[in-house]
Coordinates of C-alpha atoms and ligand atoms in Angstrom, one line a residue:
X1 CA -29.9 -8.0 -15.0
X2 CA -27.4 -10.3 -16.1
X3 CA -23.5 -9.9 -17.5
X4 CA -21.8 -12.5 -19.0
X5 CA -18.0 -12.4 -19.8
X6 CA -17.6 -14.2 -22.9
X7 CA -14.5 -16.4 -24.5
X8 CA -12.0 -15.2 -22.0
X9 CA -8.8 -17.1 -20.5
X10 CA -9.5 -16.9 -16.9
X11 CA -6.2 -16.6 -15.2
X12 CA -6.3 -16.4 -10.9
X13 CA -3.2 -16.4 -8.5
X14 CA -3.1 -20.5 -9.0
X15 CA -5.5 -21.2 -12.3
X16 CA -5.3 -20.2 -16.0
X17 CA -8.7 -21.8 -17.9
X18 CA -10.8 -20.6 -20.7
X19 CA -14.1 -20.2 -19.5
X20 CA -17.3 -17.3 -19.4
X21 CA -18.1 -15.6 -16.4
X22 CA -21.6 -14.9 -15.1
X23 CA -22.7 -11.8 -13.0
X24 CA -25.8 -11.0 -11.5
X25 CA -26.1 -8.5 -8.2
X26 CA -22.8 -7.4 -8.5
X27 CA -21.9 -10.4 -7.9
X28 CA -20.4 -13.9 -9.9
X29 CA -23.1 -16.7 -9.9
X30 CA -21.3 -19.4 -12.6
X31 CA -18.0 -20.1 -14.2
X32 CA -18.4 -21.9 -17.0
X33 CA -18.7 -22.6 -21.0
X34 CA -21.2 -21.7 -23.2
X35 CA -23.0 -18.8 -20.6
X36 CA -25.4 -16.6 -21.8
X37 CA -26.9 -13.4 -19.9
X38 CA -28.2 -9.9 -20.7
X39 CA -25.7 -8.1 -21.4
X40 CA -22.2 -9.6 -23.2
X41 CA -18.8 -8.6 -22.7
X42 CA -16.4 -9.8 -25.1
X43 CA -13.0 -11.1 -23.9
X44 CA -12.2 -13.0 -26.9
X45 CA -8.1 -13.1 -26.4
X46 CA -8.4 -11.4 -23.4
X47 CA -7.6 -12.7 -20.0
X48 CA -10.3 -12.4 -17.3
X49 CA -8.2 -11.3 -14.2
X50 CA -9.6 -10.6 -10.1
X51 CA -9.4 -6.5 -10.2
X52 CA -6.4 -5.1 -8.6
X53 CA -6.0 -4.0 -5.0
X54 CA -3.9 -1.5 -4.1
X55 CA -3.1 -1.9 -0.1
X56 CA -1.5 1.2 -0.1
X57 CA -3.0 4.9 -1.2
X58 CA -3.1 8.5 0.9
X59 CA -6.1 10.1 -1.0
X60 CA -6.5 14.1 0.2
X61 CA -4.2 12.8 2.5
X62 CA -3.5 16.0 5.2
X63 CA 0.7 15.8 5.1
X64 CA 3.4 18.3 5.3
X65 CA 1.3 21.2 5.2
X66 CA -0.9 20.5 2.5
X67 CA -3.3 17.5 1.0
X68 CA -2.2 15.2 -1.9
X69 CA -4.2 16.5 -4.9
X70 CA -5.9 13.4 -5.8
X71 CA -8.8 13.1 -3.6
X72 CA -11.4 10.0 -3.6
X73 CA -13.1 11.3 -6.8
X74 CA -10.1 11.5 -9.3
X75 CA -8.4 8.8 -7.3
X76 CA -10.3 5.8 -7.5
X77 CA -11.3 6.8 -11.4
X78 CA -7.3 6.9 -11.8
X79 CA -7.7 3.7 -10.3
X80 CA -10.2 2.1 -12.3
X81 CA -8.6 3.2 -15.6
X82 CA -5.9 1.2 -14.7
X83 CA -8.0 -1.7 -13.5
X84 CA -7.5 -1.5 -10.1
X85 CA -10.9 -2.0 -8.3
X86 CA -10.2 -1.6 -4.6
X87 CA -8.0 1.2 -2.9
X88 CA -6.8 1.0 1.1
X89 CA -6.6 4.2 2.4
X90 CA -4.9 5.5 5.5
X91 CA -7.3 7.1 8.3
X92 CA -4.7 9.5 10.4
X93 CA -5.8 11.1 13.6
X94 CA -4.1 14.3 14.4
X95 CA -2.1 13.6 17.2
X96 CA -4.1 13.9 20.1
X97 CA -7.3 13.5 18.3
X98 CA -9.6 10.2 19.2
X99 CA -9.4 7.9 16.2
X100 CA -13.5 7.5 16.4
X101 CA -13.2 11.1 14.8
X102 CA -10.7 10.9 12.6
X103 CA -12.9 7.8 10.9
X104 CA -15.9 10.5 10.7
X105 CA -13.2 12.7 9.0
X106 CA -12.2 9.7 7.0
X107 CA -16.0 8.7 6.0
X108 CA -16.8 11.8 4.9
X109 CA -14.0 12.0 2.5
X110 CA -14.5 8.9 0.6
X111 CA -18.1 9.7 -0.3
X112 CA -17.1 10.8 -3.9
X113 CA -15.3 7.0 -4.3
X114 CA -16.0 5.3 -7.5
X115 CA -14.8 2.0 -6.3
X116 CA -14.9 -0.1 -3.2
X117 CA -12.3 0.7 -0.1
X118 CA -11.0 0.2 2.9
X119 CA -9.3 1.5 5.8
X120 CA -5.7 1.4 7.9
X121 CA -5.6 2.9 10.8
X122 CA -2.6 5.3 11.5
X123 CA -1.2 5.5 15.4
X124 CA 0.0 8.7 15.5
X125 CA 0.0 9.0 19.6
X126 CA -0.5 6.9 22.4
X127 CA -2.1 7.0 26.0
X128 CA -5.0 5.3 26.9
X129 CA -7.6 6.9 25.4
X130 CA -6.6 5.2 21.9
X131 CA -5.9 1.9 23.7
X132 CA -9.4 2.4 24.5
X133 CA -10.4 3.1 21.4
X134 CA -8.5 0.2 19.0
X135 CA -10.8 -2.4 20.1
X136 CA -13.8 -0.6 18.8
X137 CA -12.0 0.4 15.4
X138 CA -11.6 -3.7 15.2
X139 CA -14.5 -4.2 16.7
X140 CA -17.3 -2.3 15.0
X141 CA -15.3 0.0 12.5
X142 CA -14.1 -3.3 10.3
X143 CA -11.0 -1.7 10.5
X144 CA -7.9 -4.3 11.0
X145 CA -4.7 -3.3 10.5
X146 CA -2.6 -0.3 12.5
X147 CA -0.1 1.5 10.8
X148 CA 2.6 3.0 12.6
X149 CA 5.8 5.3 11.5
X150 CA 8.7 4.9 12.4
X151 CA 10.2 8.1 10.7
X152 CA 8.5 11.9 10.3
X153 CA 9.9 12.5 13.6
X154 CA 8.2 15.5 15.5
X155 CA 4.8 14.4 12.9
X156 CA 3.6 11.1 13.1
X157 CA 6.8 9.1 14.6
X158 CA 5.9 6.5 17.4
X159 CA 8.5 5.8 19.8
X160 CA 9.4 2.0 20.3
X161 CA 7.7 1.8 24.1
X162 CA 4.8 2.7 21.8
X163 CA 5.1 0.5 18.9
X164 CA 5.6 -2.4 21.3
X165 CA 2.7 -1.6 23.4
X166 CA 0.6 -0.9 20.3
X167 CA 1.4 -4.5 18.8
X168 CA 0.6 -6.3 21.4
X169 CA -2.5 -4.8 21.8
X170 CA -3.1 -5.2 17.7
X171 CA -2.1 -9.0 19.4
X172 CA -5.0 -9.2 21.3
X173 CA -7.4 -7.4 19.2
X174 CA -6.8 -9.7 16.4
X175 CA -5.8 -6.6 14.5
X176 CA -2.0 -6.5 12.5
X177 CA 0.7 -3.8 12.6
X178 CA 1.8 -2.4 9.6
X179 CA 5.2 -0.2 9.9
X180 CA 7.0 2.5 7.9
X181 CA 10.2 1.2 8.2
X182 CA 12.8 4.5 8.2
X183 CA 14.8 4.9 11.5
X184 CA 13.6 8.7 12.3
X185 CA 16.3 9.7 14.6
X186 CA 18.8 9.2 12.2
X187 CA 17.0 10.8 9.4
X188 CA 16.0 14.1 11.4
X189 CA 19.9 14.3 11.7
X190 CA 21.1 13.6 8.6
X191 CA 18.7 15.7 7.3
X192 CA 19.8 18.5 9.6
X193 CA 23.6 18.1 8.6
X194 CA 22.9 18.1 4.8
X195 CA 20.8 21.2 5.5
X196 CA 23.5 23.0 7.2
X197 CA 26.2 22.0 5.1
X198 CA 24.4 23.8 2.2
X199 CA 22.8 20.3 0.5
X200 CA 19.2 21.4 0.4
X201 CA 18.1 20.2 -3.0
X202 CA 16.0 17.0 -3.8
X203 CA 19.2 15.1 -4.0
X204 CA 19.7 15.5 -0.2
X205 CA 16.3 13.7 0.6
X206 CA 17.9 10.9 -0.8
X207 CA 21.3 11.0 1.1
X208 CA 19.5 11.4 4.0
X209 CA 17.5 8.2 3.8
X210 CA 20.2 5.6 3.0
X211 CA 19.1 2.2 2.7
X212 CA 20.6 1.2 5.7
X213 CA 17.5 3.6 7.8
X214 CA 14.7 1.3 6.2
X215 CA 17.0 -2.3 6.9
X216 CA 17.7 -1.0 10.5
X217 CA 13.9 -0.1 11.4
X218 CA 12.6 -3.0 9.3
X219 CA 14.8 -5.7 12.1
X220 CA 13.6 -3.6 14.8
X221 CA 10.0 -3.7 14.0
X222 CA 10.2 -7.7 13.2
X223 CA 12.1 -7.9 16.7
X224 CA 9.2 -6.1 18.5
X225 CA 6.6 -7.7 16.4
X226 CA 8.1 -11.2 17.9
X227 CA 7.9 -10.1 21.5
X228 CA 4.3 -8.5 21.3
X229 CA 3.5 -12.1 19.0
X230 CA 2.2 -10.2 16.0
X231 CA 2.4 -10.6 12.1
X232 CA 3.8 -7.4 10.8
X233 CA 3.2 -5.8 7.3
X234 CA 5.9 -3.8 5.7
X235 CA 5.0 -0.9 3.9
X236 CA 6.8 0.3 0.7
X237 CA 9.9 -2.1 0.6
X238 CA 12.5 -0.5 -1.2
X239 CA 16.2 -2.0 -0.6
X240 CA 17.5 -5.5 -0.2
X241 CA 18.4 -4.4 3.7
X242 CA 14.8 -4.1 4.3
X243 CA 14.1 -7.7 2.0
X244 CA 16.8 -9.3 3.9
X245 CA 15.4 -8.7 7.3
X246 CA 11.8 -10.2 5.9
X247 CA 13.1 -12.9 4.3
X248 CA 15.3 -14.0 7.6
X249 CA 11.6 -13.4 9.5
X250 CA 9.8 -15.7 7.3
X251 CA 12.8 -18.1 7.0
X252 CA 11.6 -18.2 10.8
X253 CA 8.5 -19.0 10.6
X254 CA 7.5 -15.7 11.6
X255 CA 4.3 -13.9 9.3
X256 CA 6.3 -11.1 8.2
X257 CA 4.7 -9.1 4.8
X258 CA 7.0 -7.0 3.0
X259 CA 5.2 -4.7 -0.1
X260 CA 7.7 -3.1 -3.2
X261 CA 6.1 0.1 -4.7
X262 CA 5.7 -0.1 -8.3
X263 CA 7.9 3.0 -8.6
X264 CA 10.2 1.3 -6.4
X265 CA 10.3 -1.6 -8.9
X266 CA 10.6 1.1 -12.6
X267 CA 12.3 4.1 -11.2
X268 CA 16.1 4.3 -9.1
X269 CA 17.7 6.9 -7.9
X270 CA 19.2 8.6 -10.9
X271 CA 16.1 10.6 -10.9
X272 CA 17.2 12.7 -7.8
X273 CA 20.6 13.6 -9.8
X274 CA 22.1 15.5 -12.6
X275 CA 17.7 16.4 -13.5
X276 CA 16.0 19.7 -13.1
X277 CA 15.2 20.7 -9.8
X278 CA 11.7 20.0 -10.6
X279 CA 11.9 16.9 -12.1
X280 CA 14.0 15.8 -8.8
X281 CA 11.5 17.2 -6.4
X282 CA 8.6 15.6 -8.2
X283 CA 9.8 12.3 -7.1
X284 CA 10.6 13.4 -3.7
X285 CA 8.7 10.1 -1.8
X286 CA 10.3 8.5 1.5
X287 CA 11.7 5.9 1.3
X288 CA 13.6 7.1 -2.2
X289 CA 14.4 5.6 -4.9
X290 CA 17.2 3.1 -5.3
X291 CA 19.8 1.9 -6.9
X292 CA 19.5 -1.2 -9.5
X293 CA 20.9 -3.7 -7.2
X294 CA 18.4 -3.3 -4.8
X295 CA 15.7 -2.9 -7.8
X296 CA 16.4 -6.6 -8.7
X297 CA 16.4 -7.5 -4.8
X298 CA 12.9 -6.3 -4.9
X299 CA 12.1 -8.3 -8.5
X300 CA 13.9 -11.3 -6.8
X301 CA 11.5 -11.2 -4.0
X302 CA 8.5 -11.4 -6.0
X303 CA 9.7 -13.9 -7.8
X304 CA 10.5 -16.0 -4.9
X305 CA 7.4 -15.2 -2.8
X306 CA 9.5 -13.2 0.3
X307 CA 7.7 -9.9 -1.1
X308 CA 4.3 -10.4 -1.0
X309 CA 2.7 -7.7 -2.8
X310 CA 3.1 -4.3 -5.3
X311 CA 1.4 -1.3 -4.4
X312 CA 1.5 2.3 -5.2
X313 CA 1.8 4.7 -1.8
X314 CA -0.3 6.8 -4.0
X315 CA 0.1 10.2 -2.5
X316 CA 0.1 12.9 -5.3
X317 CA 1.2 16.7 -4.8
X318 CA 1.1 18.8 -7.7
X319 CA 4.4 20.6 -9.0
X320 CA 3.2 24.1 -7.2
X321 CA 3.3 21.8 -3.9
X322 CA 6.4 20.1 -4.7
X323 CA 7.8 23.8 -4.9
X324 CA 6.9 24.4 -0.9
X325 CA 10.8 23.1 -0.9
X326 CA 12.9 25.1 -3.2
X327 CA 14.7 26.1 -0.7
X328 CA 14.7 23.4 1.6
X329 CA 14.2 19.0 0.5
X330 CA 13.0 18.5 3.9
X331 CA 10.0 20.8 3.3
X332 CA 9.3 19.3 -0.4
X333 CA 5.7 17.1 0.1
X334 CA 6.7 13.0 0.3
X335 CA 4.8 11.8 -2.0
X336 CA 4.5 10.2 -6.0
X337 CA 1.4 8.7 -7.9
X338 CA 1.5 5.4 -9.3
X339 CA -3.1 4.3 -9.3
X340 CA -3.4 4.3 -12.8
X341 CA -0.1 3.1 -14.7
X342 CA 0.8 0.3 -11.7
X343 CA -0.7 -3.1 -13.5
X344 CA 0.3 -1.8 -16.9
X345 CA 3.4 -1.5 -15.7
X346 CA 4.0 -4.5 -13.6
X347 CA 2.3 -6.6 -17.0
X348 CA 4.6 -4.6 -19.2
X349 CA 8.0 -5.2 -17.2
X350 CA 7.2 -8.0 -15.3
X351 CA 5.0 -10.4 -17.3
X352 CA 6.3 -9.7 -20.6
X353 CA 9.7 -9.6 -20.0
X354 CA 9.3 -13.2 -18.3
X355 CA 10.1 -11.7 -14.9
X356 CA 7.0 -13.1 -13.1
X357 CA 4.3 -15.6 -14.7
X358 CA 0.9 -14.2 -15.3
X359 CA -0.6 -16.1 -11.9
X360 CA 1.8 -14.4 -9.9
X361 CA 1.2 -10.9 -11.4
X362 CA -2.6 -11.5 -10.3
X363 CA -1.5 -13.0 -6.8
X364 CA 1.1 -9.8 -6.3
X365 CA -1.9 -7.1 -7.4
X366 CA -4.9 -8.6 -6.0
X367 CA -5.5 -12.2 -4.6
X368 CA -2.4 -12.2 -1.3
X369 CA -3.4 -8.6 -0.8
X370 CA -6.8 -9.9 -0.4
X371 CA -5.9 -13.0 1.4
X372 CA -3.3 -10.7 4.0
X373 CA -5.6 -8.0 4.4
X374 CA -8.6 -10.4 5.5
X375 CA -10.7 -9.6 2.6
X376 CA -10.8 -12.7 0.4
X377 CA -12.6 -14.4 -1.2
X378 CA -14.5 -11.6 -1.1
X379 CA -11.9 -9.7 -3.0
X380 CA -9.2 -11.1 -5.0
X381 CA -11.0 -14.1 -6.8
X382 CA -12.5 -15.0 -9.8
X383 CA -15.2 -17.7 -7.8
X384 CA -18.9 -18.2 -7.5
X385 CA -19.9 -15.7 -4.5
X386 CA -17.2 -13.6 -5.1
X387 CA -17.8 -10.0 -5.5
X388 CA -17.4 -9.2 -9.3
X389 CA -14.5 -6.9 -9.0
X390 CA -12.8 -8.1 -12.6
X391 CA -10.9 -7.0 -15.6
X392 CA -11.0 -7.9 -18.7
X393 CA -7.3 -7.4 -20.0
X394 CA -6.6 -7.2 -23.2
X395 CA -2.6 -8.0 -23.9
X396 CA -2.3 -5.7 -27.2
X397 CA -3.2 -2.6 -26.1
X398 CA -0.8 -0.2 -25.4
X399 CA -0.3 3.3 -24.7
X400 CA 2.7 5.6 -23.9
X401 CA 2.0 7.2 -20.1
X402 CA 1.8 10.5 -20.4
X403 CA -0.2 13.1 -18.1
X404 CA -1.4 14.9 -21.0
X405 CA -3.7 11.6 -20.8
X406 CA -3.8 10.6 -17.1
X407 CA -6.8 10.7 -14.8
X408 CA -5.1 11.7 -11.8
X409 CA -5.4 15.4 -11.3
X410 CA -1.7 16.5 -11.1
X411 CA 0.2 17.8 -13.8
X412 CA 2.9 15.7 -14.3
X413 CA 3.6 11.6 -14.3
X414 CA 6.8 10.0 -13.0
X415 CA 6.7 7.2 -15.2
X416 CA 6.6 9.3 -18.2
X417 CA 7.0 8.0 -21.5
X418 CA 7.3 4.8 -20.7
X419 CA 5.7 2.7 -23.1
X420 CA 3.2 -0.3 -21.6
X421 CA 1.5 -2.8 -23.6
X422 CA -1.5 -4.8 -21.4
X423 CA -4.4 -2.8 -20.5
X424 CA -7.7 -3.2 -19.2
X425 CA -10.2 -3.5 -22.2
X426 CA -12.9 -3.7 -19.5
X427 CA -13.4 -3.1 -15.7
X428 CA -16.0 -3.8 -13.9
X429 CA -17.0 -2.6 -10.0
X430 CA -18.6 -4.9 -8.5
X431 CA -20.7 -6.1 -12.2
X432 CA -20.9 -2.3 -13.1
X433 CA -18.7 -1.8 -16.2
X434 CA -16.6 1.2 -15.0
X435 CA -14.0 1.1 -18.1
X436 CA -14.7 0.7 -21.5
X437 CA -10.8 0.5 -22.9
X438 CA -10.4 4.4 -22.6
X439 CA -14.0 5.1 -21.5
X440 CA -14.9 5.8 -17.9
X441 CA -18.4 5.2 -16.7
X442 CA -18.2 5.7 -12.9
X443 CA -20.5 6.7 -10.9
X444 CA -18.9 8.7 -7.8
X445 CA -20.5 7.6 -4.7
X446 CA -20.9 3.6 -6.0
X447 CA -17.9 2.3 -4.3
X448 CA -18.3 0.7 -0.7
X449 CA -16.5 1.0 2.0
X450 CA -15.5 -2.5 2.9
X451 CA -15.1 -4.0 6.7
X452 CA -12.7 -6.2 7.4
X453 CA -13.3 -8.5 10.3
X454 CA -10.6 -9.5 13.3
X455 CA -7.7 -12.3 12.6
X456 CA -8.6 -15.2 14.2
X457 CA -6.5 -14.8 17.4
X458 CA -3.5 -17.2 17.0
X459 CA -1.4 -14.9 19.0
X460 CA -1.1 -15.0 22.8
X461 CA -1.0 -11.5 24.3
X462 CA -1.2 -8.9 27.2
X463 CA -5.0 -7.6 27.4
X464 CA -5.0 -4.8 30.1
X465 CA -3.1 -1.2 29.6
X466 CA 0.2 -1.1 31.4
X467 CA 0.4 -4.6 32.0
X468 CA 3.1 -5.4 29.0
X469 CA 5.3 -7.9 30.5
X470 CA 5.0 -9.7 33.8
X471 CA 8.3 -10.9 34.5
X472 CA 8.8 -14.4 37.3
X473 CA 9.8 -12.7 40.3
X474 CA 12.8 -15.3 41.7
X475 CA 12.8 -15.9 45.2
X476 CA 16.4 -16.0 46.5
X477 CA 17.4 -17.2 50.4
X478 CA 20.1 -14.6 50.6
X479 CA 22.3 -11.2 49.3
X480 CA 25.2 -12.8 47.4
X481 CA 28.5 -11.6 48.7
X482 CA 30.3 -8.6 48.0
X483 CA 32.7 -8.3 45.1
X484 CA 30.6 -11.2 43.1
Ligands
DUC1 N1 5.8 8.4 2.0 C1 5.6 9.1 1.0 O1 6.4 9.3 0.1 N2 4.4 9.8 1.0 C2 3.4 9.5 2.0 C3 3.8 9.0 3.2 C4 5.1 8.2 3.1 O2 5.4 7.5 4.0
ZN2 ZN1 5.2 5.4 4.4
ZN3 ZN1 2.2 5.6 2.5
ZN4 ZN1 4.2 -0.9 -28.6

């Protein structure tokens, strides 16, 4: 069975051409006028766009003594109805736990997915064992990338010995770090003094992760990422301290990624003050949100290609969660949603407002994520062989976000009420139409998880554990002299 996308505007990260479309296997087998098929989809003043790619989600994610409500059911559909066609989870091994397991944990969680996925892999401890282990999670897993966080100190914080030792085995592997860029140490004790001094609403998550924690760990990381010889991937960029250190990286010549949230991009930080406590708490995310100078850092980076990509962090916690901190911020779940509303939003507010030119709105959602995270042209292209992971976006409709309406399962949005006009009229999963403009037709269980094979190895690195840096031992003739 054949689909044909007809009398669209093709746009990709570099291209913008009318032409039809042609899908057969789930995947695209021509580009070009006049195609006829099976089935037709009409794109007439619609633009035919890769499906977006969210590097970045924490679906039933285990965190802070709970799990985010959306799971890999009402995730990926959130997804999907916002025409996002491929979600990156994290996999996180309890501390001590062998990250072969954890991926079982992992596998069995994503059964329910209604679109394609992949894996990160968290490092949440270090010894041997998952040293050991790394090269068969690049190996045979298809899993690429390591994520490692630098803040949740006493939880999933890795110490810098670690980090190092972890990159340069990512080095070797021909695997790449990925960071969570918030200095630990010095949030545990702000956190701590805002506590005691009697600052324990939402407001005091915010003045306890200043953006001068993210900038500081962001230079650390790209300083260790040099020595170990790595690329390194930012996660959720949020301030210009943090942009600053990338853009000095790449100015380098150094592979340094950095990835603005879309609620990074909307939402600053009045939201933590003068609101409701619940309205506060609800978008309680690390890091938090900022003020507008560093929002139009974040828009300027985009712009200028030193951010590479927008993704979501999706992690949502219902209101009742958010609650486990009413009397304590540091205890309110990390975490905001963002799947469903993050390419209307990034059309709305940055295409139509001139901000950023359709191509690079498809190259920010979908086609450098794909390219970065080793998965294109698989992903992230409207060519012949590609995998037919497309929307069909129609520029005039529009809706007000409101969770009243929203596919994810919690019970509140953070971008509500804001207005977007761009949505997808059609989505398809790999050729099967999964949205019909407010119609879902997924099928849980027909996304795939996706491997993602090694980097080719342009790194020189340390292979063996232990051995991290073996220094020229000088030979000298003699002592020098006392008092020298
Ligand atoms: N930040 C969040 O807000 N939630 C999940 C994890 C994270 O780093
Ligand atoms: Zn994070
Ligand atoms: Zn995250
Ligand atoms: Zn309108």
């Amino acid at each position: 069975m054949s689909t044909v996308i007809k009398g669209g505007t093709i746009v990709t990260a570099d291209l913008t051409y009318k032409s039809d479309v042609k899908i057969e296997d789930g995947k695209i087998i021509e580009i070009g006028p006049d195609l006829s098929g099976d089935e037709t989809l009409d794109a007439t003043d619609c633009f035919v766009m890769p499906g977006g790619i969210d590097p970045h989600v924490h679906l039933e994610m285990p965190f802070m003594g709970t799990y985010s409500t959306d799971d890999f059911a009402s995730g990926t559909r959130a997804a999907v109805a916002g025409g996002t066609t491929m979600v990156v989870d994290f996999c996180l091994p309890d501390p001590g736990q062998s990250l072969l397991d954890a991926i079982k944990r992992w596998d069995n969680k994503s059964t329910s997915a209604a679109c394609d996925y992949s894996f990160h892999m968290a490092i949440t401890w270090w010894d041997k064992q998952v040293f050991d282990e790394m090269e068969t999670v690049v190996k045979e897993k298809g899993i690429n990338t390591f994520k490692h966080f630098m803040a949740y100190k006493g939880a999933l914080m890795v110490n810098d010995d670690e980090m190092f030792a972890s990159f340069q085995r990512c080095a070797e592997l021909g695997a790449m770090p990925l960071v969570h860029a918030e200095n630990g140490d010095v949030v545990a004790s702000m956190q701590a003094k805002l506590m005691a001094e009697g600052n324990n609403g939402p407001e005091g998550h915010a003045y306890s992760r200043p953006p001068e924690v993210e900038g500081e760990a962001t230079n650390r990381a790209i300083m260790i990422a040099d020595m170990a010889g790595v690329p390194l991937y930012v996660v959720h960029t949020s301030c210009e301290q943090s942009h600053e250190a990338i853009r000095r990286a790449k100015q380098k010549g150094m592979r340094v990624y950095g990835e603005p949230l879309i609620q990074h991009l909307m939402l600053d930080e009045s939201e933590y003050f003068d609101k409701d406590w619940d309205h506060s708490a609800r978008r309680v995310m690390s890091p938090p949100f900022r003020n507008r100078q560093h929002q139009d850092s974040l828009w300027a980076g985009l712009q200028a290609g030193t951010l590479s990509c927008v993704a979501t962090d999706h992690c949502a916690f219902t209101t009742e969660q958010k609650r486990y901190g009413v009397n304590d911020f540091t205890k309110i779940p990390n975490g905001t949603g963002g799947l469903e509303d993050r390419l209307p939003l990034l059309w709305t507010y940055g295409v139509s407002t001139g901000r950023l030119t359709m191509n690079e709105f498809v190259a920010v959602t979908s086609t450098n994520i794909a390219k970065i995270l080793n998965l294109y042209p698989k992903k992230g292209a409207v060519l012949v062989g590609a995998d037919a992971d497309l929307i069909v976006w129609d520029p005039t409709l529009e809706k007000t976000i409101a969770a009243d309406t929203q596919v994810s399962a919690i019970d509140y949005n953070v971008f509500e009420g804001k207005h977007v006009k761009g949505l997808p009229r059609f989505t398809l999963s790999r050729g099967k139409v999964v949205l019909e403009e407010t119609t879902l037709k997924t099928e849980e269980g027909h996304g795939k998880f996706v491997k993602r094979a090694p980097y080719p190895a342009v790194n020189k690195a340390l292979s063996t554990w232990k051995d991290l840096v073996a220094p020229r031992k000088i030979e000298r003739a003699g002592i020098p002299p006392s008092g020298v």
